[in-house]
């Protein structure tokens, strides 16, 4: 019997048990801080795709929204000047909403008519700031918001530069006239919608680069 055990060999049960016991330890070791470090990151920040291709797509979206808003504003103003200026207002919903062409030397909604040049400078500054933000733009909502701002600012800036009474002093064409409210245009609407969206994104803690701050 002893000779048979010497030839065949006895199972190394303690080693096998130790080996089997090592697997749970190894599995438990996978829960170490080093192993879970990627999972411990902010899920929203880790999910942000900051590849150059993503940034290019966001910039393209920004400029597409801006061009759409700009052309819509420019086309509406050209139509208003050609068909509505010096004519009686057109009622859309009775006295609640009319189309009434006016020339506005002030800011959006007719405020600050004595500061035409200042508002022109502000509009140009907004465009430059948006161009700088576009370099780190990875957020889809921010691309839409900045596109609306850019299109609206360009729309009114075009009037400031090319319309009477002179360069950088031109009066903006306004034509949307709600009851008991200032007359405005589509560029003003784009600026306001973009501004509201930026405020909402800021309250949610979303940055232009896609980072989410959770306070």
Short mmCIF file of C-alpha atoms in Angstrom, two decimals:
data_model
loop_
_atom_site.label_atom_id
_atom_site.label_comp_id
_atom_site.label_asym_id
_atom_site.label_seq_id
_atom_site.Cartn_x
_atom_site.Cartn_y
_atom_site.Cartn_z
CA UNK A 1 0.00 0.00 0.00
CA UNK A 2 2.79 2.35 0.87
CA UNK A 3 4.56 1.39 -2.34
CA UNK A 4 1.37 2.13 -4.37
CA UNK A 5 0.99 5.51 -2.74
CA UNK A 6 4.65 6.27 -3.48
CA UNK A 7 4.17 5.39 -7.16
CA UNK A 8 0.74 7.00 -7.73
CA UNK A 9 1.12 9.86 -5.29
CA UNK A 10 -1.48 11.22 -2.92
CA UNK A 11 -3.68 14.20 -3.86
CA UNK A 12 -2.35 17.41 -2.40
CA UNK A 13 -5.67 18.36 -0.83
CA UNK A 14 -4.42 21.25 1.33
CA UNK A 15 -2.75 22.89 -1.70
CA UNK A 16 -5.87 22.43 -3.80
CA UNK A 17 -8.00 23.95 -1.09
CA UNK A 18 -5.52 26.76 -0.73
CA UNK A 19 -5.60 27.34 -4.47
CA UNK A 20 -9.39 27.38 -4.50
CA UNK A 21 -9.37 29.73 -1.57
CA UNK A 22 -7.02 32.05 -3.40
CA UNK A 23 -9.58 32.75 -6.10
CA UNK A 24 -12.07 34.44 -3.76
CA UNK A 25 -9.19 36.45 -2.34
CA UNK A 26 -8.19 37.50 -5.81
CA UNK A 27 -11.78 38.34 -6.62
CA UNK A 28 -12.03 40.28 -3.42
CA UNK A 29 -8.79 42.00 -4.30
CA UNK A 30 -10.40 43.25 -7.53
CA UNK A 31 -12.47 45.53 -5.32
CA UNK A 32 -9.37 47.43 -4.25
CA UNK A 33 -9.28 51.21 -4.80
CA UNK A 34 -6.87 50.78 -7.72
CA UNK A 35 -9.28 48.41 -9.50
CA UNK A 36 -12.41 50.50 -9.00
CA UNK A 37 -10.78 53.83 -9.66
CA UNK A 38 -12.30 54.15 -13.18
CA UNK A 39 -15.73 53.28 -11.76
CA UNK A 40 -15.27 55.84 -9.04
CA UNK A 41 -15.09 58.69 -11.53
CA UNK A 42 -18.04 60.94 -12.19
CA UNK A 43 -20.20 58.95 -14.61
CA UNK A 44 -21.23 62.07 -16.55
CA UNK A 45 -17.65 63.30 -16.94
CA UNK A 46 -16.39 59.85 -17.95
CA UNK A 47 -19.12 59.56 -20.60
CA UNK A 48 -18.13 62.77 -22.38
CA UNK A 49 -16.53 62.13 -25.75
CA UNK A 50 -13.80 64.74 -26.12
CA UNK A 51 -12.38 63.49 -29.38
CA UNK A 52 -11.52 65.99 -32.12
CA UNK A 53 -14.30 64.52 -34.27
CA UNK A 54 -16.89 65.27 -31.58
CA UNK A 55 -15.66 68.85 -31.22
CA UNK A 56 -15.84 69.33 -34.99
CA UNK A 57 -19.42 68.05 -35.04
CA UNK A 58 -20.42 70.42 -32.23
CA UNK A 59 -18.78 73.38 -33.99
CA UNK A 60 -20.51 72.47 -37.25
CA UNK A 61 -23.84 72.28 -35.39
CA UNK A 62 -23.17 75.67 -33.76
CA UNK A 63 -22.54 77.33 -37.11
CA UNK A 64 -25.47 75.57 -38.77
CA UNK A 65 -27.83 76.89 -36.10
CA UNK A 66 -26.22 80.34 -36.37
CA UNK A 67 -26.53 80.42 -40.18
CA UNK A 68 -30.16 79.26 -40.01
CA UNK A 69 -31.07 81.92 -37.43
CA UNK A 70 -29.14 84.59 -39.34
CA UNK A 71 -30.68 83.83 -42.73
CA UNK A 72 -34.18 83.60 -41.23
CA UNK A 73 -33.71 87.00 -39.60
CA UNK A 74 -32.14 88.57 -42.68
CA UNK A 75 -34.82 87.24 -45.02
CA UNK A 76 -37.64 88.40 -42.75
CA UNK A 77 -36.16 91.91 -42.51
CA UNK A 78 -35.72 92.17 -46.28
CA UNK A 79 -39.34 91.13 -46.76
CA UNK A 80 -40.57 93.56 -44.12
CA UNK A 81 -38.62 96.48 -45.60
CA UNK A 82 -39.90 95.68 -49.09
CA UNK A 83 -43.54 94.98 -48.26
CA UNK A 84 -44.43 96.39 -44.85
CA UNK A 85 -42.39 99.51 -44.19
CA UNK A 86 -44.41 102.73 -44.46
CA UNK A 87 -47.60 100.63 -44.59
CA UNK A 88 -50.36 100.04 -42.12
CA UNK A 89 -49.64 97.31 -39.51
CA UNK A 90 -50.92 93.84 -40.34
CA UNK A 91 -53.05 92.22 -37.66
CA UNK A 92 -52.18 88.59 -36.93
CA UNK A 93 -54.30 88.03 -33.80
CA UNK A 94 -56.36 91.18 -33.61
CA UNK A 95 -54.75 93.74 -31.33
CA UNK A 96 -52.78 91.04 -29.52
CA UNK A 97 -50.17 90.55 -32.23
CA UNK A 98 -49.35 92.71 -35.24
CA UNK A 99 -46.62 93.08 -37.83
CA UNK A 100 -45.48 96.69 -37.70
CA UNK A 101 -42.18 97.74 -39.29
CA UNK A 102 -40.11 100.22 -37.30
CA UNK A 103 -36.44 101.23 -37.17
CA UNK A 104 -34.85 100.75 -33.76
CA UNK A 105 -31.58 102.48 -32.89
CA UNK A 106 -31.40 100.84 -29.45
CA UNK A 107 -30.79 97.35 -28.12
CA UNK A 108 -33.16 94.41 -28.21
CA UNK A 109 -36.82 95.35 -27.71
CA UNK A 110 -36.07 99.04 -28.24
CA UNK A 111 -34.11 99.78 -25.07
CA UNK A 112 -31.25 102.30 -24.93
CA UNK A 113 -31.59 104.18 -28.20
CA UNK A 114 -28.87 106.64 -27.17
CA UNK A 115 -26.17 103.93 -27.07
CA UNK A 116 -26.21 102.54 -30.60
CA UNK A 117 -22.42 102.35 -30.97
CA UNK A 118 -22.04 100.72 -27.55
CA UNK A 119 -24.55 98.02 -28.45
CA UNK A 120 -22.69 97.45 -31.71
CA UNK A 121 -19.45 96.90 -29.78
CA UNK A 122 -21.22 94.56 -27.36
CA UNK A 123 -22.62 92.49 -30.24
CA UNK A 124 -19.15 92.20 -31.80
CA UNK A 125 -17.69 91.19 -28.42
CA UNK A 126 -20.33 88.48 -27.98
CA UNK A 127 -19.37 87.04 -31.37
CA UNK A 128 -15.68 86.92 -30.39
CA UNK A 129 -16.48 85.26 -27.04
CA UNK A 130 -18.57 82.60 -28.79
CA UNK A 131 -15.70 81.94 -31.20
CA UNK A 132 -13.36 81.38 -28.24
CA UNK A 133 -15.81 79.06 -26.48
CA UNK A 134 -16.13 76.99 -29.65
CA UNK A 135 -12.54 75.79 -29.19
CA UNK A 136 -13.57 73.66 -26.18
CA UNK A 137 -17.13 72.84 -27.19
CA UNK A 138 -18.26 69.24 -26.66
CA UNK A 139 -21.82 69.77 -25.37
CA UNK A 140 -24.75 69.44 -27.79
CA UNK A 141 -27.13 71.80 -25.86
CA UNK A 142 -24.37 74.41 -25.58
CA UNK A 143 -23.77 74.20 -29.33
CA UNK A 144 -27.44 74.99 -29.97
CA UNK A 145 -27.52 77.82 -27.41
CA UNK A 146 -24.35 79.45 -28.70
CA UNK A 147 -25.57 79.05 -32.28
CA UNK A 148 -28.76 80.94 -31.46
CA UNK A 149 -26.76 83.70 -29.77
CA UNK A 150 -24.33 83.94 -32.66
CA UNK A 151 -27.04 84.03 -35.32
CA UNK A 152 -29.03 86.68 -33.46
CA UNK A 153 -25.99 88.83 -32.75
CA UNK A 154 -24.89 88.65 -36.39
CA UNK A 155 -28.41 89.53 -37.56
CA UNK A 156 -28.62 92.73 -35.57
CA UNK A 157 -24.95 93.57 -36.18
CA UNK A 158 -25.61 93.45 -39.92
CA UNK A 159 -28.26 96.13 -39.47
CA UNK A 160 -25.90 98.22 -37.32
CA UNK A 161 -23.26 98.18 -40.04
CA UNK A 162 -25.23 98.47 -43.28
CA UNK A 163 -28.43 100.36 -42.53
CA UNK A 164 -29.03 104.09 -42.15
CA UNK A 165 -28.04 106.47 -40.69
CA UNK A 166 -24.47 105.16 -40.96
CA UNK A 167 -21.87 102.47 -40.35
CA UNK A 168 -22.02 101.14 -36.74
CA UNK A 169 -24.95 103.48 -36.10
CA UNK A 170 -27.58 101.77 -38.21
CA UNK A 171 -31.10 101.25 -36.93
CA UNK A 172 -32.30 97.65 -36.57
CA UNK A 173 -35.48 96.60 -38.36
CA UNK A 174 -38.13 95.43 -35.88
CA UNK A 175 -41.57 94.20 -36.88
CA UNK A 176 -43.08 91.73 -34.35
CA UNK A 177 -45.43 93.85 -32.24
CA UNK A 178 -47.26 92.07 -29.39
CA UNK A 179 -49.81 94.06 -27.41
CA UNK A 180 -48.39 95.95 -24.42
CA UNK A 181 -44.83 94.95 -25.29
CA UNK A 182 -41.88 96.29 -27.25
CA UNK A 183 -41.52 95.61 -30.98
CA UNK A 184 -38.76 93.09 -31.79
CA UNK A 185 -37.40 90.86 -34.56
CA UNK A 186 -36.29 87.26 -35.06
CA UNK A 187 -32.69 88.07 -34.12
CA UNK A 188 -33.90 89.32 -30.74
CA UNK A 189 -35.90 86.12 -30.33
CA UNK A 190 -32.86 83.97 -31.11
CA UNK A 191 -30.73 85.91 -28.61
CA UNK A 192 -33.34 85.57 -25.86
CA UNK A 193 -33.89 81.83 -26.51
CA UNK A 194 -30.14 81.20 -26.54
CA UNK A 195 -29.70 83.19 -23.32
CA UNK A 196 -32.49 81.31 -21.55
CA UNK A 197 -31.00 77.98 -22.63
CA UNK A 198 -27.57 79.01 -21.32
CA UNK A 199 -29.09 79.96 -17.95
CA UNK A 200 -30.84 76.57 -17.72
CA UNK A 201 -27.63 74.72 -18.62
CA UNK A 202 -25.72 76.70 -16.01
CA UNK A 203 -28.28 75.83 -13.34
CA UNK A 204 -27.91 72.17 -14.28
CA UNK A 205 -24.14 72.49 -13.89
CA UNK A 206 -23.34 71.65 -17.52
CA UNK A 207 -20.25 73.34 -18.99
CA UNK A 208 -19.55 73.86 -22.71
CA UNK A 209 -16.91 71.13 -22.57
CA UNK A 210 -19.52 68.62 -21.37
CA UNK A 211 -18.41 68.53 -17.72
CA UNK A 212 -21.25 68.26 -15.22
CA UNK A 213 -20.83 69.85 -11.78
CA UNK A 214 -22.89 68.23 -9.04
CA UNK A 215 -22.91 70.47 -5.97
#
